[in-house]
Coordinates of C-alpha atoms and ligand atoms in Angstrom, one line a residue:
M51 CA -0.4 -0.2 -0.2
P52 CA 2.3 3.1 -1.3
H53 CA 2.0 6.2 1.9
Y54 CA 0.7 9.4 -0.1
N55 CA 1.0 12.5 1.2
Y56 CA -3.1 12.9 1.1
D57 CA -5.3 11.5 0.7
L58 CA -7.2 14.3 -2.5
F59 CA -5.2 16.6 -3.8
V60 CA -7.7 19.3 -5.5
I61 CA -6.9 21.9 -8.1
G62 CA -8.9 24.8 -8.2
A63 CA -10.8 26.8 -4.8
G64 CA -14.1 27.2 -7.4
S65 CA -17.1 26.7 -6.2
G66 CA -16.7 22.9 -6.9
G67 CA -12.8 22.6 -5.6
V68 CA -14.3 24.4 -2.3
R69 CA -17.3 22.5 -1.3
A70 CA -15.4 18.6 -2.9
A71 CA -12.2 19.6 0.0
R72 CA -14.7 20.6 2.6
L73 CA -17.1 17.2 1.7
A74 CA -13.7 15.5 1.6
A75 CA -12.0 16.6 5.1
K76 CA -15.0 16.4 7.2
A77 CA -15.4 12.8 5.8
G78 CA -12.1 12.4 8.2
A79 CA -9.3 12.4 4.6
R80 CA -6.7 14.2 4.5
V81 CA -7.2 16.7 2.0
A82 CA -4.5 19.5 0.0
I83 CA -6.3 22.1 -1.7
A84 CA -4.3 25.2 -4.4
E85 CA -5.4 28.2 -5.5
D86 CA -2.9 30.4 -7.8
D87 CA -5.5 33.8 -7.2
R88 CA -8.2 35.1 -4.8
I89 CA -10.4 31.4 -2.9
G90 CA -13.6 31.4 -4.2
G91 CA -13.7 30.8 -7.7
T92 CA -15.0 32.8 -10.6
C93 CA -18.8 32.5 -10.2
V94 CA -17.8 34.7 -6.6
I95 CA -14.7 36.6 -7.6
R96 CA -15.4 37.9 -11.1
G97 CA -18.7 35.5 -11.9
C98 CA -22.5 35.2 -10.7
V99 CA -22.4 37.2 -7.5
P100 CA -20.5 40.4 -8.7
K101 CA -22.8 40.6 -11.7
K102 CA -25.5 40.0 -10.1
L103 CA -24.9 43.5 -8.2
F104 CA -23.9 44.5 -10.8
V105 CA -27.5 44.1 -12.1
Y106 CA -29.0 44.7 -9.3
A107 CA -27.6 48.9 -9.7
S108 CA -28.7 48.9 -13.2
D109 CA -32.4 47.4 -12.2
F110 CA -32.7 51.8 -10.2
S111 CA -32.8 53.1 -13.3
Q112 CA -36.3 51.7 -14.4
A113 CA -36.8 51.8 -10.9
F114 CA -37.0 54.9 -10.8
R115 CA -38.7 55.7 -14.2
D116 CA -41.2 53.1 -13.0
A117 CA -41.5 55.4 -9.7
K118 CA -43.2 58.8 -11.8
G119 CA -46.5 56.3 -12.8
F120 CA -46.8 55.5 -8.1
G121 CA -46.9 58.7 -8.2
W122 CA -42.7 59.1 -7.1
S123 CA -40.6 62.3 -7.4
V124 CA -36.7 61.1 -7.9
D125 CA -35.9 63.5 -10.6
W126 CA -32.5 63.4 -8.0
A127 CA -31.3 60.5 -8.6
R128 CA -27.5 60.5 -10.2
F129 CA -25.5 57.5 -10.2
D130 CA -21.4 56.8 -9.3
W131 CA -19.8 54.1 -10.7
P132 CA -16.8 53.6 -7.7
T133 CA -18.9 53.5 -5.1
L134 CA -20.9 50.4 -6.2
R135 CA -17.3 49.1 -8.3
D136 CA -16.0 49.2 -4.6
N137 CA -18.7 47.9 -2.6
V138 CA -18.9 45.1 -4.8
E139 CA -15.2 44.6 -4.9
A140 CA -15.9 43.7 -0.6
E141 CA -19.1 42.0 -1.2
V142 CA -16.4 39.6 -3.1
S143 CA -13.7 39.7 -0.8
R144 CA -16.1 39.2 2.6
L145 CA -16.6 36.6 -0.2
S146 CA -13.8 35.1 -0.5
G147 CA -12.8 35.6 3.1
L148 CA -15.8 32.8 4.9
Y149 CA -15.2 30.7 1.7
R150 CA -11.0 30.9 2.9
K151 CA -12.9 30.2 6.5
N152 CA -15.0 27.5 4.9
L153 CA -11.9 25.5 4.3
D154 CA -9.9 26.2 7.4
G155 CA -13.0 24.7 10.0
A156 CA -12.9 21.7 7.7
G157 CA -9.3 21.0 8.0
A158 CA -8.0 20.6 4.6
T159 CA -4.8 22.6 4.0
I160 CA -4.4 25.8 1.5
F161 CA -1.5 26.0 -1.3
E162 CA -2.3 30.0 -2.8
D163 CA -0.1 28.3 -5.8
R164 CA 0.2 27.0 -9.3
A165 CA -0.1 23.3 -9.1
T166 CA 0.9 21.1 -12.4
V167 CA 0.3 17.2 -12.5
I168 CA 2.6 15.8 -12.6
D169 CA 1.5 12.0 -12.9
A170 CA -1.3 10.0 -11.8
N171 CA -0.7 10.7 -8.3
T172 CA 1.6 14.1 -8.2
V173 CA 0.8 17.4 -8.2
R174 CA 4.2 20.6 -8.0
L175 CA 3.5 23.7 -7.3
N176 CA 5.3 26.6 -9.4
R177 CA 6.0 28.9 -7.0
A178 CA 6.9 27.2 -4.0
G179 CA 8.6 24.2 -6.1
A180 CA 6.7 21.4 -3.7
A181 CA 5.6 17.9 -5.1
Y182 CA 3.5 15.9 -3.5
T183 CA 1.1 12.8 -3.7
A184 CA -1.8 12.1 -3.5
E185 CA -4.2 9.0 -4.6
R186 CA -6.3 11.6 -5.1
I187 CA -6.2 14.2 -7.4
L188 CA -8.9 16.3 -8.9
V189 CA -9.0 18.3 -11.4
A190 CA -11.8 21.8 -10.7
T191 CA -9.9 25.1 -12.5
G192 CA -13.0 25.9 -14.8
G193 CA -11.9 27.5 -17.4
H194 CA -11.9 31.1 -18.9
T195 CA -12.7 34.0 -21.0
Y196 CA -11.9 33.5 -24.8
R197 CA -10.1 36.2 -26.4
P198 CA -10.4 36.7 -30.2
T199 CA -6.9 36.7 -31.4
D200 CA -7.7 36.9 -34.9
I201 CA -9.5 40.3 -33.9
K202 CA -6.7 43.0 -35.2
G203 CA -6.7 45.8 -32.1
H204 CA -8.6 42.5 -30.1
E205 CA -5.9 43.5 -27.1
L206 CA -8.0 47.2 -26.1
G207 CA -11.0 45.5 -26.2
I208 CA -11.7 44.3 -22.8
T209 CA -13.2 40.9 -21.4
S210 CA -15.8 40.2 -18.1
T211 CA -13.4 40.3 -16.0
D212 CA -11.6 43.3 -16.4
A213 CA -15.3 44.8 -16.7
F214 CA -16.1 44.1 -12.7
K215 CA -12.6 46.4 -12.4
L216 CA -12.5 49.8 -14.5
D217 CA -11.8 53.2 -14.0
K218 CA -14.7 55.1 -14.9
L219 CA -17.2 54.2 -16.7
P220 CA -17.5 53.9 -20.0
T221 CA -19.8 56.5 -21.7
R222 CA -20.1 53.9 -25.4
I223 CA -19.3 50.5 -25.0
L224 CA -19.5 47.8 -27.3
I225 CA -20.4 44.1 -26.2
A226 CA -19.2 41.6 -29.5
G227 CA -21.6 38.1 -28.1
G228 CA -25.1 36.8 -28.3
G229 CA -24.9 34.2 -25.1
Y230 CA -26.2 34.9 -21.5
I231 CA -22.7 37.7 -20.4
A232 CA -22.9 40.3 -24.3
V233 CA -26.6 40.2 -23.3
E234 CA -26.0 40.6 -19.0
F235 CA -23.8 42.6 -19.5
A236 CA -25.1 45.0 -21.9
T237 CA -28.6 45.1 -19.9
V238 CA -25.9 46.6 -16.5
F239 CA -23.6 47.9 -19.1
S240 CA -27.3 49.8 -20.3
G241 CA -28.9 50.3 -17.2
L242 CA -26.8 52.4 -15.9
G243 CA -26.6 54.8 -18.6
V244 CA -24.0 53.9 -21.4
E245 CA -25.0 53.9 -24.2
T246 CA -25.0 51.0 -25.6
T247 CA -24.4 48.3 -29.2
L248 CA -24.9 44.4 -29.7
V249 CA -22.6 42.9 -32.0
M250 CA -23.1 39.2 -32.7
R251 CA -22.8 36.4 -35.6
A252 CA -26.1 34.9 -35.0
D253 CA -29.8 36.7 -36.0
K254 CA -31.2 36.6 -32.4
V255 CA -29.8 36.9 -28.7
L256 CA -28.9 33.2 -26.8
R257 CA -28.7 30.4 -28.3
G258 CA -30.0 27.9 -27.0
F259 CA -33.0 29.5 -25.3
D260 CA -36.3 28.2 -27.1
A261 CA -37.1 30.6 -30.1
D262 CA -39.8 31.7 -28.4
V263 CA -37.9 33.4 -25.6
R264 CA -34.1 34.1 -28.1
A265 CA -37.3 36.5 -30.2
H266 CA -38.8 38.4 -27.2
V267 CA -36.0 38.9 -25.5
H268 CA -34.3 40.8 -28.2
A269 CA -37.0 42.5 -29.1
E270 CA -37.7 43.5 -25.5
L271 CA -33.8 44.6 -25.1
E272 CA -33.6 46.4 -28.2
Q273 CA -37.0 48.6 -27.3
S274 CA -35.0 49.2 -24.3
G275 CA -32.5 51.2 -25.8
I276 CA -29.9 48.2 -26.7
K277 CA -28.2 48.9 -30.6
V278 CA -28.5 44.9 -31.9
V279 CA -26.5 44.6 -34.3
T280 CA -27.5 40.8 -36.3
G281 CA -25.2 39.3 -38.5
A282 CA -22.2 41.0 -37.7
T283 CA -18.2 40.6 -36.3
I284 CA -16.0 42.7 -35.3
R285 CA -12.8 42.6 -37.6
E286 CA -11.1 45.7 -36.3
V287 CA -10.5 47.4 -33.4
A288 CA -8.5 50.3 -33.7
E289 CA -7.0 53.1 -30.9
L290 CA -7.6 57.1 -31.8
A291 CA -5.9 59.7 -30.3
S292 CA -8.9 60.5 -27.6
G293 CA -8.0 57.4 -26.4
A294 CA -11.6 56.1 -27.7
R295 CA -11.9 52.3 -29.3
L296 CA -12.7 52.7 -33.5
A297 CA -14.1 49.5 -34.0
T298 CA -14.7 48.1 -37.7
L299 CA -17.2 44.8 -38.2
S300 CA -17.6 42.7 -40.5
N301 CA -20.3 44.0 -42.9
G302 CA -18.2 47.2 -42.6
V303 CA -20.3 48.9 -40.3
R304 CA -17.1 51.7 -38.4
L305 CA -18.1 52.5 -34.2
E306 CA -16.4 54.6 -32.8
V307 CA -16.9 54.2 -28.5
D308 CA -15.1 54.3 -26.0
Q309 CA -14.7 49.8 -24.9
V310 CA -14.7 47.3 -26.7
M311 CA -15.2 43.6 -24.5
F312 CA -15.4 40.7 -26.4
A313 CA -17.9 37.6 -25.2
L314 CA -17.4 34.8 -27.3
G315 CA -18.3 32.3 -24.8
R316 CA -15.3 30.8 -22.3
Q317 CA -12.7 27.5 -22.4
P318 CA -11.5 24.8 -19.8
N319 CA -8.7 26.1 -18.1
T320 CA -6.4 22.8 -19.2
P321 CA -3.5 25.2 -20.7
G322 CA 0.1 24.5 -18.5
L323 CA -2.0 21.6 -15.8
G324 CA 0.3 18.6 -16.8
L325 CA -2.5 16.5 -18.1
E326 CA -1.7 14.8 -20.8
A327 CA 1.9 14.4 -19.9
A328 CA -0.2 11.9 -17.3
G329 CA -2.3 10.6 -19.3
V330 CA -5.7 12.0 -18.8
K331 CA -7.9 12.6 -21.9
L332 CA -9.4 16.4 -23.5
N333 CA -11.2 16.5 -25.9
A334 CA -11.5 18.3 -29.2
R335 CA -11.9 21.5 -26.3
G336 CA -10.0 21.4 -24.1
A337 CA -12.2 19.5 -21.5
V338 CA -11.2 16.8 -19.5
E339 CA -13.3 14.3 -20.5
V340 CA -15.2 12.1 -17.7
D341 CA -17.7 9.4 -17.0
Q342 CA -20.3 9.8 -15.2
F343 CA -18.8 10.2 -11.8
S344 CA -16.2 12.7 -12.8
R345 CA -13.5 10.0 -13.2
S346 CA -11.3 10.4 -15.8
N347 CA -9.7 8.2 -18.7
V348 CA -6.3 7.5 -15.6
P349 CA -8.1 6.4 -12.1
S350 CA -6.8 8.3 -10.1
I351 CA -7.6 11.7 -11.5
W352 CA -11.4 13.2 -11.4
A353 CA -12.6 16.2 -12.6
V354 CA -16.0 19.0 -12.2
G355 CA -16.9 22.4 -13.2
D356 CA -16.1 23.9 -16.1
V357 CA -13.6 22.0 -16.8
T358 CA -15.0 19.2 -17.8
D359 CA -17.6 22.3 -20.4
R360 CA -20.4 19.8 -19.8
I361 CA -23.0 21.9 -18.6
N362 CA -21.2 25.3 -16.9
L363 CA -22.9 26.3 -14.4
T364 CA -22.3 26.8 -10.8
P365 CA -24.6 24.6 -9.5
V366 CA -23.8 21.8 -11.3
A367 CA -20.1 22.1 -10.3
I368 CA -21.6 21.6 -6.5
R369 CA -23.6 19.2 -7.6
E370 CA -20.6 17.0 -9.3
A371 CA -18.3 18.0 -6.6
Q372 CA -20.7 16.8 -4.0
A373 CA -21.2 13.5 -5.9
F374 CA -17.6 12.9 -6.5
A375 CA -17.2 13.2 -2.2
A376 CA -20.2 11.0 -2.0
T377 CA -18.9 8.3 -4.1
E378 CA -15.0 8.4 -3.1
F379 CA -15.0 9.6 0.8
M380 CA -18.4 8.9 2.5
G381 CA -19.2 5.9 1.5
E382 CA -22.7 6.8 -1.2
P383 CA -21.6 6.2 -4.8
T384 CA -23.6 9.1 -6.4
M385 CA -24.5 10.6 -10.0
F386 CA -25.2 14.1 -10.3
D387 CA -27.8 13.9 -13.3
H388 CA -27.6 15.9 -16.1
A389 CA -31.3 16.6 -16.5
D390 CA -33.3 19.7 -16.5
V391 CA -31.0 21.6 -14.9
A392 CA -32.5 25.2 -14.1
S393 CA -30.6 29.1 -15.5
A394 CA -31.5 31.6 -15.0
V395 CA -30.1 34.5 -18.0
F396 CA -29.7 38.4 -16.0
C397 CA -30.7 39.9 -18.6
R398 CA -34.2 42.7 -18.6
P399 CA -36.4 41.0 -19.2
P400 CA -34.8 38.3 -17.1
V401 CA -34.7 34.5 -18.3
G402 CA -35.5 31.6 -16.7
A403 CA -35.7 27.7 -18.6
V404 CA -36.0 24.2 -17.5
G405 CA -36.5 20.6 -19.6
L406 CA -36.8 20.7 -23.7
T407 CA -37.5 24.1 -25.5
E408 CA -40.3 23.1 -28.0
E409 CA -37.5 22.4 -31.2
E410 CA -35.7 19.8 -29.1
A411 CA -39.2 18.1 -27.6
R412 CA -40.8 18.3 -31.1
A413 CA -37.5 16.7 -32.4
A414 CA -38.0 13.7 -29.2
H415 CA -42.1 13.3 -29.4
K416 CA -45.2 13.3 -31.4
D417 CA -47.0 15.0 -29.6
V418 CA -46.4 18.4 -27.7
R419 CA -48.2 21.2 -27.1
V420 CA -46.9 24.4 -26.3
Y421 CA -49.1 26.7 -24.4
R422 CA -48.3 30.3 -24.5
T423 CA -48.7 33.6 -23.2
V424 CA -47.4 37.4 -24.1
F425 CA -49.0 40.1 -21.5
R426 CA -47.9 43.3 -19.9
P427 CA -47.0 42.1 -16.1
M428 CA -49.5 44.7 -13.6
K429 CA -47.2 47.1 -12.0
H430 CA -46.0 48.0 -15.8
I431 CA -49.0 49.3 -16.8
L432 CA -48.9 52.2 -14.4
A433 CA -45.5 52.4 -14.7
G434 CA -46.7 53.4 -18.6
N435 CA -43.2 50.5 -18.7
P436 CA -44.0 49.3 -22.0
Q437 CA -42.5 45.4 -21.4
K438 CA -43.9 41.9 -21.9
S439 CA -43.1 39.5 -19.6
L440 CA -43.6 36.0 -21.9
M441 CA -44.6 31.9 -20.3
K442 CA -44.9 28.9 -22.1
L443 CA -45.1 25.5 -21.4
V444 CA -44.1 22.4 -23.3
T445 CA -45.9 19.4 -22.9
L446 CA -46.2 16.1 -23.4
G447 CA -50.1 15.9 -25.2
A448 CA -52.9 18.2 -23.5
K449 CA -52.8 15.9 -19.9
G450 CA -49.2 14.6 -20.1
R451 CA -45.6 15.0 -18.7
V452 CA -45.0 19.5 -18.7
L453 CA -41.8 19.5 -20.1
G454 CA -40.5 23.0 -20.2
V455 CA -41.0 26.2 -19.2
H456 CA -39.3 29.2 -20.5
I457 CA -39.7 32.3 -19.1
A458 CA -38.7 35.6 -19.8
G459 CA -40.3 37.7 -17.7
P460 CA -39.5 39.9 -13.8
E461 CA -38.2 37.3 -11.1
A462 CA -38.2 34.4 -13.8
P463 CA -35.2 33.6 -12.7
E464 CA -37.2 33.2 -8.7
L465 CA -40.5 31.2 -10.7
I466 CA -37.7 28.8 -12.4
Q467 CA -36.2 27.2 -9.3
V468 CA -40.1 26.3 -8.3
A469 CA -41.3 25.0 -11.3
A470 CA -37.6 23.2 -12.0
I471 CA -39.2 21.2 -9.0
A472 CA -42.3 19.8 -10.6
V473 CA -39.9 19.5 -14.4
K474 CA -38.1 17.3 -11.9
A475 CA -40.5 15.0 -10.8
G476 CA -42.5 14.8 -14.3
L477 CA -45.5 16.6 -12.8
T478 CA -48.2 16.7 -15.4
K479 CA -50.4 19.4 -16.7
A480 CA -52.5 18.1 -15.5
Q481 CA -50.9 18.7 -11.8
W482 CA -50.4 22.0 -12.5
D483 CA -53.9 22.5 -14.4
A484 CA -54.8 21.3 -10.9
T485 CA -53.3 23.9 -8.6
C486 CA -54.7 26.5 -7.6
A487 CA -53.6 30.3 -9.3
V488 CA -52.4 32.6 -6.8
H489 CA -53.9 36.6 -7.2
P490 CA -52.6 39.0 -8.4
T491 CA -49.1 37.7 -9.1
A492 CA -47.6 37.2 -12.4
A493 CA -47.0 33.7 -12.1
E494 CA -50.5 32.1 -11.5
E495 CA -50.5 32.3 -15.0
L496 CA -48.7 29.2 -15.5
V497 CA -51.1 27.2 -13.6
L498 CA -54.3 29.3 -16.4
M499 CA -53.0 28.8 -19.9
S500 CA -56.0 25.3 -20.5
E501 CA -55.7 26.8 -24.7
P502 CA -53.2 25.0 -26.8
V503 CA -50.7 27.6 -29.3
P504 CA -52.4 25.4 -32.1
H505 CA -49.6 24.1 -34.9
D506 CA -48.8 22.3 -38.2
N507 CA -48.6 19.1 -36.4
E508 CA -50.6 18.2 -34.1
A509 CA -53.3 15.6 -33.5
P510 CA -56.6 17.7 -31.8
A511 CA -56.8 17.8 -28.4
Ligands
NDP9 P1 -21.6 31.7 -25.4 O1 -22.1 30.3 -24.6 O2 -23.4 31.9 -23.9 O3 -23.2 32.8 -26.0 C1 -21.5 32.9 -26.6 C2 -21.6 34.1 -28.2 O4 -20.2 34.5 -28.7 C3 -23.0 33.4 -28.1 O5 -23.6 34.2 -28.8 C4 -21.7 32.9 -30.1 O6 -22.5 33.1 -31.1 C5 -20.8 33.4 -30.0 N1 -19.5 33.4 -30.7 C6 -18.6 32.1 -30.1 N2 -17.5 32.1 -30.6 C7 -17.3 33.3 -32.2 C8 -16.5 34.1 -32.7 N3 -15.5 32.9 -33.1 N4 -16.9 34.1 -33.5 C9 -18.0 35.6 -33.4 N5 -19.0 35.3 -32.0 C10 -18.4 34.0 -31.7 O7 -21.1 32.1 -23.3 P2 -20.2 33.5 -22.6 O8 -19.2 34.1 -22.5 O9 -21.5 34.3 -22.9 O10 -20.8 32.4 -21.3 C11 -20.6 31.3 -21.4 C12 -21.1 30.7 -20.3 O11 -21.1 31.2 -19.3 C13 -21.9 29.9 -20.6 O12 -22.4 29.0 -21.5 C14 -23.1 29.9 -18.9 O13 -22.5 28.3 -19.0 C15 -22.1 30.3 -18.5 N6 -22.7 32.2 -17.6 C16 -23.8 31.5 -17.0 C17 -24.6 33.2 -16.4 C18 -25.6 32.0 -15.9 O14 -26.4 31.6 -15.9 N7 -26.5 33.5 -16.2 C19 -24.7 33.3 -17.0 C20 -22.5 34.3 -17.8 C21 -22.4 32.9 -17.5 P3 -23.2 31.9 -31.7 O15 -24.6 32.5 -30.8 O16 -23.7 33.1 -33.4 O17 -22.9 30.6 -31.6

């Protein structure tokens, strides 16, 4: 029986790594965790948490406008960027400190260093130079923003990571991409009063979401004042004498802005990690290939979270980490089920989605029904706010299982968490219909949709 320095060596102290390290240490394992940056990972340090706080900040401008219809005068409202940026940074530091405290409390050893895998059971700390052996290695290194190095002048642009630290708020920004990060940051900047343009190669934002949601959000973003350029990409970015950026698009349009931001996707953090040398198989995108227990082809090496490029969301990384710790350290073999994971996009209106899109459902099943409603929320009417909400259920037959729920409207991320329980539990449309409404709410629409939307291939009800 070989003697190892640790039972578990975790590389990366983000959502997945910290959860696995804590649970394994609490179960009695000797655990070490290495992190090159602050503890907390993308979610806490440069992702979900600071982004959501920025979204809250940007929501106020609409709230001030809405307030007038309810009798309030708020013409004095002024926004101060350094106050927001520094307060958010302070909160991020507080949370990072809590993560550290929890790791310490569980008895894990923290190495503030970059780690490289040397072989199936050995990890080396890059700065300290020390090497440690471990019975199990868990790779939880997350991902990083893709930077399009083929675009001339790309280095003049920022990414979401930089956006949290800007010295001053730009007056005009051009954001490349139409995914989660692009629409969320377009919403944030636009809400903070920045003249915002989105440029994307697709014809609608949010590829992968239900087509109705994509069309609805796209139209609402434009209606809110965000300029959206479709079917185009950035060709070149140049710096003007004023310090402004001149972006040339593939359609020939030239735009002068103060900042260009790239939100063109993220890539797994595997380069330079030593995984190939240790024999770990990576896929074409550089992600660690794992089985349902998050185990790589090397039996002593596992991976969880964005580095595996399965579903790149914080709660998924946490559940994968929990399943790993339960399987390896608590004697409870556990697989995380990646089906029906809900997600939310914090744009305006925000989106919540779980289960199959209409397109996916029609491709997989014969008798698919779609229930859809578009309405102006009660609060928006007095406010004079034209923004509408969309709710959509995708079901199997008229009374069968609810396969998907898609919402774009206020509180959609909160609603979808609850709807996800029903979808995951496999509840039927008949059971949704049997649920009494809560009035007056927007959510009641979810149990009041009685007539399916007509569709060519549909059998009569
Ligand atoms: P996404 O994959 O969501 O979107 C990437 C965007 O970049 C798409 O519009 C895509 O276009 C475009 N794109 C990619 N490559 C190119 C290229 N070479 N030229 C032009 N356009 C390109 O990535 P994000 O960076 O927005 O987010 C990364 C991931 O992080 C998300 O998928 C999600 O898993 C996670 N995330 C989750 C959040 C949440 O839960 N609220 C928030 C932020 C991130 P096309 O549509 O044509 O493919």
